[in-house]
mmCIF file of C-alpha atoms and ligand atoms in Angstrom:
data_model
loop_
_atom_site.group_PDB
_atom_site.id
_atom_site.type_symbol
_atom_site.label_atom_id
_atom_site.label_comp_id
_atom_site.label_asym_id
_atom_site.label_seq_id
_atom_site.Cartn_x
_atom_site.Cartn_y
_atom_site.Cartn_z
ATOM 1 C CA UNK A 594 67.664 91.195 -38.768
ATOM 2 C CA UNK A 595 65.217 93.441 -40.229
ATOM 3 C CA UNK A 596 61.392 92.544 -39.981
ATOM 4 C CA UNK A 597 60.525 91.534 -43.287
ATOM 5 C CA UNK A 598 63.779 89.503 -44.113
ATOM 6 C CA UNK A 599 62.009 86.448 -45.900
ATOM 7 C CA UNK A 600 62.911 82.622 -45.385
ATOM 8 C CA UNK A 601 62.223 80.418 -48.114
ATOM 9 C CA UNK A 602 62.242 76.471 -47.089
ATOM 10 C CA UNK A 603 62.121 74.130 -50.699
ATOM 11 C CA UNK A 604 60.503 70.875 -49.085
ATOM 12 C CA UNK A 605 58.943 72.553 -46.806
ATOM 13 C CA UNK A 606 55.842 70.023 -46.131
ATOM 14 C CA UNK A 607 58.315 67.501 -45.386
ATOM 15 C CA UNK A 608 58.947 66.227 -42.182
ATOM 16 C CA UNK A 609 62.376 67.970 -41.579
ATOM 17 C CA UNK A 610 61.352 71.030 -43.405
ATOM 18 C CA UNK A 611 58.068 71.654 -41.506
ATOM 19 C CA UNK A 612 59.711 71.446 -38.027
ATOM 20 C CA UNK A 613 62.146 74.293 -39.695
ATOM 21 C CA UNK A 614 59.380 76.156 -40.962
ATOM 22 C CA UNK A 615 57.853 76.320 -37.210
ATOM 23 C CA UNK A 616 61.207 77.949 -36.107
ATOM 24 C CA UNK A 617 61.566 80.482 -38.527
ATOM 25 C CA UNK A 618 57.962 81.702 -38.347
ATOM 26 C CA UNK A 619 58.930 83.250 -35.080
ATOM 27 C CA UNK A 620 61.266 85.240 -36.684
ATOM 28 C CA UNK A 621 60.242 86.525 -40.025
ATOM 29 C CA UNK A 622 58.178 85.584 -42.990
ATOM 30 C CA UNK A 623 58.216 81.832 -44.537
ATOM 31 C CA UNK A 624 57.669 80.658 -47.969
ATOM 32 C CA UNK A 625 57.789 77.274 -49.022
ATOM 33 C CA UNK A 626 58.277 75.470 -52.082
ATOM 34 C CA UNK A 627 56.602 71.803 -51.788
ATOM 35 C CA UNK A 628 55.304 69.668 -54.875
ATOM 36 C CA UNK A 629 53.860 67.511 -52.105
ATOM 37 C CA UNK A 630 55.760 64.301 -53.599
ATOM 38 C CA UNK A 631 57.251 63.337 -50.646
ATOM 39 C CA UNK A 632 55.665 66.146 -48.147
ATOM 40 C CA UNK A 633 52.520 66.592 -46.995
ATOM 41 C CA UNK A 634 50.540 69.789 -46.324
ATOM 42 C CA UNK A 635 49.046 67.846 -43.338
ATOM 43 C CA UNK A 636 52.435 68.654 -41.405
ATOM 44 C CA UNK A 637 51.983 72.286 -41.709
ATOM 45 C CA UNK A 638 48.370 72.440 -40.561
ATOM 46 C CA UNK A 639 48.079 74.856 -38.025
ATOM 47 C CA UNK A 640 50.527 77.165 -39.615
ATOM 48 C CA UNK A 641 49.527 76.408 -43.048
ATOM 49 C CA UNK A 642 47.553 80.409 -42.954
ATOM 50 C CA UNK A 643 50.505 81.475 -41.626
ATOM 51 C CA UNK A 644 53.063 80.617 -44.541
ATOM 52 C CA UNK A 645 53.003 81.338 -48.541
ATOM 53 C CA UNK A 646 53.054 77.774 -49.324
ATOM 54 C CA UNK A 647 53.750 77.371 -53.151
ATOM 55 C CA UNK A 648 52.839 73.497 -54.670
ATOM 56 C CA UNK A 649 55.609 73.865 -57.160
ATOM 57 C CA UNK A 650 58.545 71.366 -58.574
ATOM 58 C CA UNK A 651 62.292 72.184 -58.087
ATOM 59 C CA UNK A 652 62.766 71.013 -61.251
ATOM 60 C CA UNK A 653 60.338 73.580 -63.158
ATOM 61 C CA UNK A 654 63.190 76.388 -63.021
ATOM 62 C CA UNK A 655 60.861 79.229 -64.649
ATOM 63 C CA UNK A 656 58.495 78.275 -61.474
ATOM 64 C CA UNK A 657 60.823 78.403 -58.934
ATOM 65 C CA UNK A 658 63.108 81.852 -59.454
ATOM 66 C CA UNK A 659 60.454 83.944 -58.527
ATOM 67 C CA UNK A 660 59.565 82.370 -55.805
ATOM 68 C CA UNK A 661 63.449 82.425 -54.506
ATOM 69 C CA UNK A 662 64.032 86.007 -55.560
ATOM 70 C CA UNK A 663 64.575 88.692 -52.965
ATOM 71 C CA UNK A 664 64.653 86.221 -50.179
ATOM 72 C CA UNK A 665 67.020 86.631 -47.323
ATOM 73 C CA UNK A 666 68.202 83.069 -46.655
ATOM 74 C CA UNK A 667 67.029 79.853 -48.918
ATOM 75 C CA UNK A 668 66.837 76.709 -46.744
ATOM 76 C CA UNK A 669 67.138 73.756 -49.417
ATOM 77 C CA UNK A 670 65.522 70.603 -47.705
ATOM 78 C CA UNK A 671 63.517 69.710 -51.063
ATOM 79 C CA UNK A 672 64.473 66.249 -52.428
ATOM 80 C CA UNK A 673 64.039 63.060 -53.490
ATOM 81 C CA UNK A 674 65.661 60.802 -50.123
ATOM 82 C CA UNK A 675 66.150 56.994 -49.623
ATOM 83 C CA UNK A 676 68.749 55.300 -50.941
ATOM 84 C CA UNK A 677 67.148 52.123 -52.423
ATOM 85 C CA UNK A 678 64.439 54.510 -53.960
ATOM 86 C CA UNK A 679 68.032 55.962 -56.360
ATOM 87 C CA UNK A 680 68.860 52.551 -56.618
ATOM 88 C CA UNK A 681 65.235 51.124 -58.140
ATOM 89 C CA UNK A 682 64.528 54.169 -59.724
ATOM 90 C CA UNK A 683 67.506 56.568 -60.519
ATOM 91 C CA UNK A 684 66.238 59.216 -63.148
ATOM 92 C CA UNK A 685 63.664 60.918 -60.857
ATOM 93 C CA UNK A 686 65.938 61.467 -58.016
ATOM 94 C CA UNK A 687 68.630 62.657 -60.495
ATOM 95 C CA UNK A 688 66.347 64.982 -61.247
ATOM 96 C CA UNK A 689 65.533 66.464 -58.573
ATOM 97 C CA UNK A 690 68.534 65.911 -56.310
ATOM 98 C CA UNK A 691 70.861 67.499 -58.943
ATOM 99 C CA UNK A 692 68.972 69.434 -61.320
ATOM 100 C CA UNK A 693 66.623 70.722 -59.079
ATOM 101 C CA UNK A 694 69.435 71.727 -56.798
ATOM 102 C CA UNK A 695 70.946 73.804 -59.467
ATOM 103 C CA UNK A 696 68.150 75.258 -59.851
ATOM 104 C CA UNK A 697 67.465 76.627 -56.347
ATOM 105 C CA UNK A 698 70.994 77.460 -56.301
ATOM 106 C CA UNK A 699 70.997 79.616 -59.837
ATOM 107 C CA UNK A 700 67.965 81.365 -58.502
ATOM 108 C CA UNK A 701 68.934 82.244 -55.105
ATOM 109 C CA UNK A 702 72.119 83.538 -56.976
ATOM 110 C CA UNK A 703 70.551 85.606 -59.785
ATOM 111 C CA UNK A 704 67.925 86.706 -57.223
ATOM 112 C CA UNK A 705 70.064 88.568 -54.480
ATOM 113 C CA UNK A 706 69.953 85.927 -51.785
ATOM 114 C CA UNK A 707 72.233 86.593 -48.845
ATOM 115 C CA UNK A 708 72.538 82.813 -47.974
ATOM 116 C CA UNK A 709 71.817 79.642 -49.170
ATOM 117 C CA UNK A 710 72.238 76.525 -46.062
ATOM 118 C CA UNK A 711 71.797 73.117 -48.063
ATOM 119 C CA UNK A 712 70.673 69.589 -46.629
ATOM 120 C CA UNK A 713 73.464 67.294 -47.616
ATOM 121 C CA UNK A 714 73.686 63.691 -46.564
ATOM 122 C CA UNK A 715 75.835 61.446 -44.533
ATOM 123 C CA UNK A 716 75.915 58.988 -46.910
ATOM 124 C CA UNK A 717 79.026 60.701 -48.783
ATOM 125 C CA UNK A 718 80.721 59.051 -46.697
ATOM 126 C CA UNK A 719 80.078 55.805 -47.527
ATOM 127 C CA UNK A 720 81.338 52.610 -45.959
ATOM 128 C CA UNK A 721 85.081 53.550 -45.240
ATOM 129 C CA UNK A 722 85.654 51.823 -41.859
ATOM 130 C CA UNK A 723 87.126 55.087 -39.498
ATOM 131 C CA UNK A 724 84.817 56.426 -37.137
ATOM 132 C CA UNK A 725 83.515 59.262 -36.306
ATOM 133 C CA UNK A 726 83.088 61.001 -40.003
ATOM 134 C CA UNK A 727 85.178 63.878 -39.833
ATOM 135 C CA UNK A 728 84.467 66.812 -42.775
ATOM 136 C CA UNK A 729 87.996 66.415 -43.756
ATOM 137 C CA UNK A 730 87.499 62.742 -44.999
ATOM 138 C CA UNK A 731 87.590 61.660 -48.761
ATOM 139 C CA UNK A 732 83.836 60.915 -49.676
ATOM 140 C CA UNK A 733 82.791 57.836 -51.022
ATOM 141 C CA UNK A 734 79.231 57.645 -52.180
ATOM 142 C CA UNK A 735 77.703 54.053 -52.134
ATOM 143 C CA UNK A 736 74.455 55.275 -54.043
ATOM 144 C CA UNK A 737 72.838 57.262 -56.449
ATOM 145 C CA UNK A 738 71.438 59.401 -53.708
ATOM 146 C CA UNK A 739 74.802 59.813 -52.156
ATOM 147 C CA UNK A 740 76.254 60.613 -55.098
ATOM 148 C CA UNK A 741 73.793 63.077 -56.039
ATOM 149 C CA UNK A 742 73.692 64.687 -52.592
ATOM 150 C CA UNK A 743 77.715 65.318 -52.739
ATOM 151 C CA UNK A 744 77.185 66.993 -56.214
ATOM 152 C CA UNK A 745 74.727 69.309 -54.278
ATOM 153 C CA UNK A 746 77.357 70.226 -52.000
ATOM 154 C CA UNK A 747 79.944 70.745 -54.653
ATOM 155 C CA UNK A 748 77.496 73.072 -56.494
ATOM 156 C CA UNK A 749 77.485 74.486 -53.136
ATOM 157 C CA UNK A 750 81.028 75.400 -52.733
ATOM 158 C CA UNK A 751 81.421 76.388 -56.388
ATOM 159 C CA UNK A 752 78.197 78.572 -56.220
ATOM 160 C CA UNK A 753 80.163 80.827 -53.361
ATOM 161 C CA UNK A 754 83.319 81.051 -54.786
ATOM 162 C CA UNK A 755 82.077 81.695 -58.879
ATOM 163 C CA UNK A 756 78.820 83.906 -58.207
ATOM 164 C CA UNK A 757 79.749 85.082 -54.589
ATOM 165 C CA UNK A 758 76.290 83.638 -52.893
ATOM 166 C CA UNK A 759 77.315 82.458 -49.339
ATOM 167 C CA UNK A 760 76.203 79.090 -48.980
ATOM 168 C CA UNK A 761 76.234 76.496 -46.419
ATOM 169 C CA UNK A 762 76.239 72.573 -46.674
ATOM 170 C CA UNK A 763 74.842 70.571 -43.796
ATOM 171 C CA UNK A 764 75.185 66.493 -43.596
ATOM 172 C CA UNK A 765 72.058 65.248 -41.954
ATOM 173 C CA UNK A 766 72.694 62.168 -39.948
ATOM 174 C CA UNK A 767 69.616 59.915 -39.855
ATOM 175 C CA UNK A 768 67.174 62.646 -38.903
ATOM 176 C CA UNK A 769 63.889 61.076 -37.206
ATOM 177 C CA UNK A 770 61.368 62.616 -35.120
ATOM 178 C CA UNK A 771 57.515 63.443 -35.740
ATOM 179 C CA UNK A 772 55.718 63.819 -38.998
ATOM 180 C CA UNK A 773 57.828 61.050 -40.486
ATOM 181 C CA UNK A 774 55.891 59.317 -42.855
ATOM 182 C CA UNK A 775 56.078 55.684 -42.390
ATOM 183 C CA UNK A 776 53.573 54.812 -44.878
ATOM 184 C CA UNK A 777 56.382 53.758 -47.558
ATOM 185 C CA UNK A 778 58.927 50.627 -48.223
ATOM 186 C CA UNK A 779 61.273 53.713 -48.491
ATOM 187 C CA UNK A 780 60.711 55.570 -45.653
ATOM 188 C CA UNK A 781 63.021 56.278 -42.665
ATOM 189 C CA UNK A 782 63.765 52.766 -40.546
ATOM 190 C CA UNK A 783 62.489 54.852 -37.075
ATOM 191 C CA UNK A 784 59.443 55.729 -38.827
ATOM 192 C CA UNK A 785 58.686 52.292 -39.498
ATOM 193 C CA UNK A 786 59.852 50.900 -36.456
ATOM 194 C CA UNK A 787 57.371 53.479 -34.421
ATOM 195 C CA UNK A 788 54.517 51.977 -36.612
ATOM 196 C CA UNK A 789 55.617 48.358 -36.179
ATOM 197 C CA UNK A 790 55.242 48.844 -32.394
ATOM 198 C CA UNK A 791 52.696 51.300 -32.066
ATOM 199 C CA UNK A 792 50.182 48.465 -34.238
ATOM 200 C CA UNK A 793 52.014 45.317 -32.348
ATOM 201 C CA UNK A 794 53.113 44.379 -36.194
ATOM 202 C CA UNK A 795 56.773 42.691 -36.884
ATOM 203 C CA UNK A 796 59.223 44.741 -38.356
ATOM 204 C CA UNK A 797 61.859 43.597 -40.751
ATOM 205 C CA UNK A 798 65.501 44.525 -40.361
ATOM 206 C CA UNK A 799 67.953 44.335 -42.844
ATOM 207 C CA UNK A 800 71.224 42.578 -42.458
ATOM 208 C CA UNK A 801 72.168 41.469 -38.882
ATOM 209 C CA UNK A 802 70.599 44.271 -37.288
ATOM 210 C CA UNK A 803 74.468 45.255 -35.963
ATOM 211 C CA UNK A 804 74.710 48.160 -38.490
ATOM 212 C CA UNK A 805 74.669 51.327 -36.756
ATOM 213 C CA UNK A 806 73.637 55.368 -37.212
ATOM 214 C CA UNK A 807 74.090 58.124 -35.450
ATOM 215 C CA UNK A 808 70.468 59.398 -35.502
ATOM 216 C CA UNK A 809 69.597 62.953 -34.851
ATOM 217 C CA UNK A 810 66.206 64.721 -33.418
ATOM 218 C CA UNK A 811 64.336 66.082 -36.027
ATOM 219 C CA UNK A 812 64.848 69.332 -33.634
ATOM 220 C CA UNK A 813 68.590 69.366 -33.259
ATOM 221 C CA UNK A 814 68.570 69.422 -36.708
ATOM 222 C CA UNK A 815 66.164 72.791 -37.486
ATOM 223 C CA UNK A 816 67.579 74.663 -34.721
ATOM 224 C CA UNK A 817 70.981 74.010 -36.758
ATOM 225 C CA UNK A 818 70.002 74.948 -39.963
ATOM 226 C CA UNK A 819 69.148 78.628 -38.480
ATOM 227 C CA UNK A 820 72.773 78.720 -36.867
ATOM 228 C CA UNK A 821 74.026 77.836 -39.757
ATOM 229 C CA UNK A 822 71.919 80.475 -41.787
ATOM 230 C CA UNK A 823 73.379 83.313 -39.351
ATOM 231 C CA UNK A 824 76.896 82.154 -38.878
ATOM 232 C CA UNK A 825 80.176 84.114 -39.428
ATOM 233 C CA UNK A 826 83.204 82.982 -41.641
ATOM 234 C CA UNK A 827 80.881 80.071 -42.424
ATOM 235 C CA UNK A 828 80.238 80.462 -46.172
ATOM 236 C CA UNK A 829 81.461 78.030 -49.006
ATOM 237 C CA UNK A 830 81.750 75.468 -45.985
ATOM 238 C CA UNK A 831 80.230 72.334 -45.055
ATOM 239 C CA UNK A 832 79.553 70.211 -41.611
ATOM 240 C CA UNK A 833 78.204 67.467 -39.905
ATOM 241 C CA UNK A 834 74.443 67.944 -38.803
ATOM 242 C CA UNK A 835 74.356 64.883 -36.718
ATOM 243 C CA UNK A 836 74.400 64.136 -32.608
ATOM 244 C CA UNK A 837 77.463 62.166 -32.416
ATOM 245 C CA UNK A 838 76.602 59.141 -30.758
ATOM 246 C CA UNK A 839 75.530 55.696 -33.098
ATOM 247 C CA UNK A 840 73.192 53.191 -32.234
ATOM 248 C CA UNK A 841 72.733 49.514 -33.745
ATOM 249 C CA UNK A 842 69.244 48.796 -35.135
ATOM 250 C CA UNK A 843 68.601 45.849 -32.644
ATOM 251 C CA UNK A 844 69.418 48.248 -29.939
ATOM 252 C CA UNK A 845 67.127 50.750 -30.653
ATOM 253 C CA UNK A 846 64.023 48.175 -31.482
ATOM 254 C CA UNK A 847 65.094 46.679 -27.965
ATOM 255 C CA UNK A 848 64.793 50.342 -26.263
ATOM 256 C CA UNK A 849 61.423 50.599 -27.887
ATOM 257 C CA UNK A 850 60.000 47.740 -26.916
ATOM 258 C CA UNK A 851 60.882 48.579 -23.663
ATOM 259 C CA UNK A 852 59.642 51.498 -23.419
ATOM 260 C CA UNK A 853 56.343 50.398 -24.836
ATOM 261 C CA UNK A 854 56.470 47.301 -22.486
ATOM 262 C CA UNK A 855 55.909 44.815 -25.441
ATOM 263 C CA UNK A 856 58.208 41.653 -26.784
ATOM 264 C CA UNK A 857 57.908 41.507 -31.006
ATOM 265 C CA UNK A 858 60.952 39.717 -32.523
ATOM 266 C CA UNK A 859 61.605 41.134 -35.858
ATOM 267 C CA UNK A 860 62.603 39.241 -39.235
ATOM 268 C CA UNK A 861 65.513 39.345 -40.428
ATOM 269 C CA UNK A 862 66.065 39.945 -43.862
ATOM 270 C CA UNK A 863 69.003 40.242 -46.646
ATOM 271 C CA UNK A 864 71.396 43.448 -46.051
ATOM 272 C CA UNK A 865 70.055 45.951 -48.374
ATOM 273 C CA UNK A 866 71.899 47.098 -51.468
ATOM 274 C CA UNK A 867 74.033 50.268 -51.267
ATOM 275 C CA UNK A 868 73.762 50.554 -47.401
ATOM 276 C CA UNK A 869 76.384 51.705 -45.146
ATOM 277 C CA UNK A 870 77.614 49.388 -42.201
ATOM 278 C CA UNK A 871 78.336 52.393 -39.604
ATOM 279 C CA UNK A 872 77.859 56.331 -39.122
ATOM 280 C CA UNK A 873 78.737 58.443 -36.315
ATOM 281 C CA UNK A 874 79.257 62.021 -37.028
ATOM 282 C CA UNK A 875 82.246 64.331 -35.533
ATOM 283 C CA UNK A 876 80.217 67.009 -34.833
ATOM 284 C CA UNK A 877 83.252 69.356 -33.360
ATOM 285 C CA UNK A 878 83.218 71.477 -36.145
ATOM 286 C CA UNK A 879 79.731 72.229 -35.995
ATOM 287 C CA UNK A 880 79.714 73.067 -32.368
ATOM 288 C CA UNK A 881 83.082 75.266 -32.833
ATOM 289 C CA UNK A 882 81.818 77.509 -35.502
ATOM 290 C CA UNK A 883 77.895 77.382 -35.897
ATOM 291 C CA UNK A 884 77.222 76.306 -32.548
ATOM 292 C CA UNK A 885 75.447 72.904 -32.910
ATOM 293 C CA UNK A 886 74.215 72.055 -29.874
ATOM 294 C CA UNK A 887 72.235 68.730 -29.509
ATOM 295 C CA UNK A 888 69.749 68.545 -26.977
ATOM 296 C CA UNK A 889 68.157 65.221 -27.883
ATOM 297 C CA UNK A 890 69.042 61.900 -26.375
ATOM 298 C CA UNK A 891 68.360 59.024 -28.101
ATOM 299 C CA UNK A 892 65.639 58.007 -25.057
ATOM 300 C CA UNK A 893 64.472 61.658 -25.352
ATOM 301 C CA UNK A 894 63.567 61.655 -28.659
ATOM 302 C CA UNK A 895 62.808 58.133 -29.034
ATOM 303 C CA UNK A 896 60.206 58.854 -26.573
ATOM 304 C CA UNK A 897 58.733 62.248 -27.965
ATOM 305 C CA UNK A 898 58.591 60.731 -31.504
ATOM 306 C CA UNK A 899 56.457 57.805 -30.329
ATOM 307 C CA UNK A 900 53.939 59.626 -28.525
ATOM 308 C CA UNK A 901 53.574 61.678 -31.300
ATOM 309 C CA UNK A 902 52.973 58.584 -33.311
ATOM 310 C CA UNK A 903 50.709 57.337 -30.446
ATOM 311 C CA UNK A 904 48.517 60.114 -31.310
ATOM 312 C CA UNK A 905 48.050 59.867 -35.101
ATOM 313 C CA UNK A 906 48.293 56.232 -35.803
HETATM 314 C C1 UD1 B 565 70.682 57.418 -45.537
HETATM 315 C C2 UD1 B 565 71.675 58.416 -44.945
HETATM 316 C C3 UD1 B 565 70.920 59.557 -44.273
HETATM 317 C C4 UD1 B 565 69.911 60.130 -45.241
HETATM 318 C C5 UD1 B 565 68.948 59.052 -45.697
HETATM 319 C C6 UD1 B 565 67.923 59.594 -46.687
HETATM 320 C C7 UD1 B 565 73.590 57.015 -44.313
HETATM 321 C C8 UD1 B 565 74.429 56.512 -43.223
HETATM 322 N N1 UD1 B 565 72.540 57.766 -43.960
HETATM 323 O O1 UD1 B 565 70.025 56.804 -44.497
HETATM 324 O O2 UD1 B 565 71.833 60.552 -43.890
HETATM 325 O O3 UD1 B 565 69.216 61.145 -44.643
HETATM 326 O O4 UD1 B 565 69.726 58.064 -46.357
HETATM 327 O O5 UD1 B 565 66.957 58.652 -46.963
HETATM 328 O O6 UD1 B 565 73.856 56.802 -45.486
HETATM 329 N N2 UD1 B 565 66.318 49.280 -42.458
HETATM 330 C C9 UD1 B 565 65.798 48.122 -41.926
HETATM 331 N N3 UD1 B 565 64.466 47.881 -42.061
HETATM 332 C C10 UD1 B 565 63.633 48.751 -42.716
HETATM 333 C C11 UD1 B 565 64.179 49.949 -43.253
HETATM 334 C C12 UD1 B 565 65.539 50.177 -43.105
HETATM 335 O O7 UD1 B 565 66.509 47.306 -41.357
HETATM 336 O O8 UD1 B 565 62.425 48.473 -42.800
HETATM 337 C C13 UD1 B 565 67.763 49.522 -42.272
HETATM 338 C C14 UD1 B 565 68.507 49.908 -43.544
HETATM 339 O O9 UD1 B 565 68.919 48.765 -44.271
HETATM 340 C C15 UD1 B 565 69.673 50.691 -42.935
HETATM 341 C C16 UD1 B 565 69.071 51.366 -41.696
HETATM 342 O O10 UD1 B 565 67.888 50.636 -41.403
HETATM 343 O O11 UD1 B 565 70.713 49.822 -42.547
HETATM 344 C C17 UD1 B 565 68.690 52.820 -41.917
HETATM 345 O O12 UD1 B 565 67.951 52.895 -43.128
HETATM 346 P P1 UD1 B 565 67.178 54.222 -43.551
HETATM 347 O O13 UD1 B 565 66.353 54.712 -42.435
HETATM 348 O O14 UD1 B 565 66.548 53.972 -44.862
HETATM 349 O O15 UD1 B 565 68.339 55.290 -43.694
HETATM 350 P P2 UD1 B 565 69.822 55.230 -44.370
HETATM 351 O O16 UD1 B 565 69.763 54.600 -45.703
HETATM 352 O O17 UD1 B 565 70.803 54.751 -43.360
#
């Protein structure tokens, strides 16, 4: 790879994005594309001199093509997540999940990109009862954000076989880690749960608590976005991003409070609207031809992620 080939990473700030954006600087030149809605430049700080860092909305496509231009690869992370947050309020993740994907995607194409890997979502899937998720599975979205997170990976597909981009879809499984922000109702359930213990507070869980998700290190997941950014044969395709295991909610606020040596029943609360009961990726793909392999634990990364919370909170 030459010296100056340039990574662009849209959501960048966020939590997923900045771990990626870590990883790459050791390699070649990072800019990223952040309108800090979700992200925060607070999770790039001792890069942040390190990076082009552009505050600019996916959805402003004059803004964004000549920031995408000329790149190498184009890591789209940049998005609107949470599930109930499409449900209560569809039009602004519409917006950005969709349009703003199109966007990114007609720029890298009009601007020369070599490759385009895109953060799709295990939620296609939906609630269909066989387990684990295989790629070859009919998708059933539950959700405006599922739905608009399998359009992304259509527009994928269509971008490499109409305009010739390569492009690469990845579904992330229920990434957690560090630099999670748990300071919203929408946020990721780990992130909360790490700030429920961490403060001796009472978290709520939806539903019986039985549901399960195969969650991934937020690490697991960067170091597979690259692979999948340098990967033969790979382009117009789509995989599985997650560690292939699945663990209940109660289990994992058990292992917690274990590890943290505290008892703190949590409420129980309705199930919440559009969720999925189970997830559990097949990651066999992923490992066969990009060469996914997870390092993380559950214990490992469990543990990692709350000392990084110990420090911050
Ligand atoms: C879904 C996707 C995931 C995607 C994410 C983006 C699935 C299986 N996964 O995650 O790939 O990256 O959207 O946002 O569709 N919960 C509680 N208490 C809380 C918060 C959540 O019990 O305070 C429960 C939820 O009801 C759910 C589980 O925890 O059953 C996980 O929720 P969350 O972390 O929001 O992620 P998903 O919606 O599963």
């Amino acid at each position: 790879m030459p010296a100056s080939t340039k990574f662009v990473v849209t959501g960048g700030a966020g939590f997923i994005g900045s771990t990626l954006v870590r990883r790459l600087l050791r390699l070649g030149p990072v800019a990223v594309i952040d309108n800090l809605l979700t992200g925060r430049e607070r999770n790039l700080e001792e890069v942040r001199g390190q990076i082009e860092f552009h505050n600019t909305d996916i959805r402003d496509a004059k803004a964004v093509a000549p920031l995408i231009a000329g790149a190498d690869t184009v890591f789209h992370l940049a998005a609107i997540p949470s599930v109930p947050r499409s449900i209560d309020d569809p039009e602004p993740s519409h917006e950005v999940n969709i349009d703003g994907t199109f966007n990114v995607f007609r720029a890298a194409a009009q601007g020369g990109v070599r490759r385009i890997v895109y953060a799709a979502s295990s939620s296609a899937y939906g609630d269909t009862p066989t387990l684990p998720k295989t790629e070859s599975m009919t998708p059933a979205p539950k959700s405006p954000y599922a739905a608009q997170k399998l359009m992304g990976e259509y527009y994928a597909s269509v971008f490499y076989s109409c305009f010739g981009i390569e492009t690469v879809s990845l579904r992330f499984f229920n990434v957690y880690g560090p630099r999670q922000d748990p300071s919203s109702p929408y946020s990721g359930v780990l992130s909360l749960f790490m700030k429920h213990l961490l403060n001796r507070t009472t978290p709520t869980i939806f539903g019986d608590g039985e549901q399960t998700r195969d969650f991934t290190y937020v690490e697991d997941v960067a170091g597979l976005c690259y692979k999948a950014s340098q990967a033969p044969g790979v382009a117009g395709k789509m995989y599985n991003a997650g560690n292939g295991g699945r663990y209940s909610l109660n289990f994992i606020w058990d292992l917690l409070q274990k590890i943290e040596g505290v008892r703190i029943a949590p409420n129980y609360g309705p199930p919440r609207p559009g969720d999925v009961r189970d997830s559990m990726a097949d990651t066999a793909s992923a490992k066969a031809e990009l060469g996914h392999a997870p390092r993380f634990s559950i214990e490992e990364g469990l543990k990692r992620t709350l000392e990084w919370y110990r420090q911050t909170i």
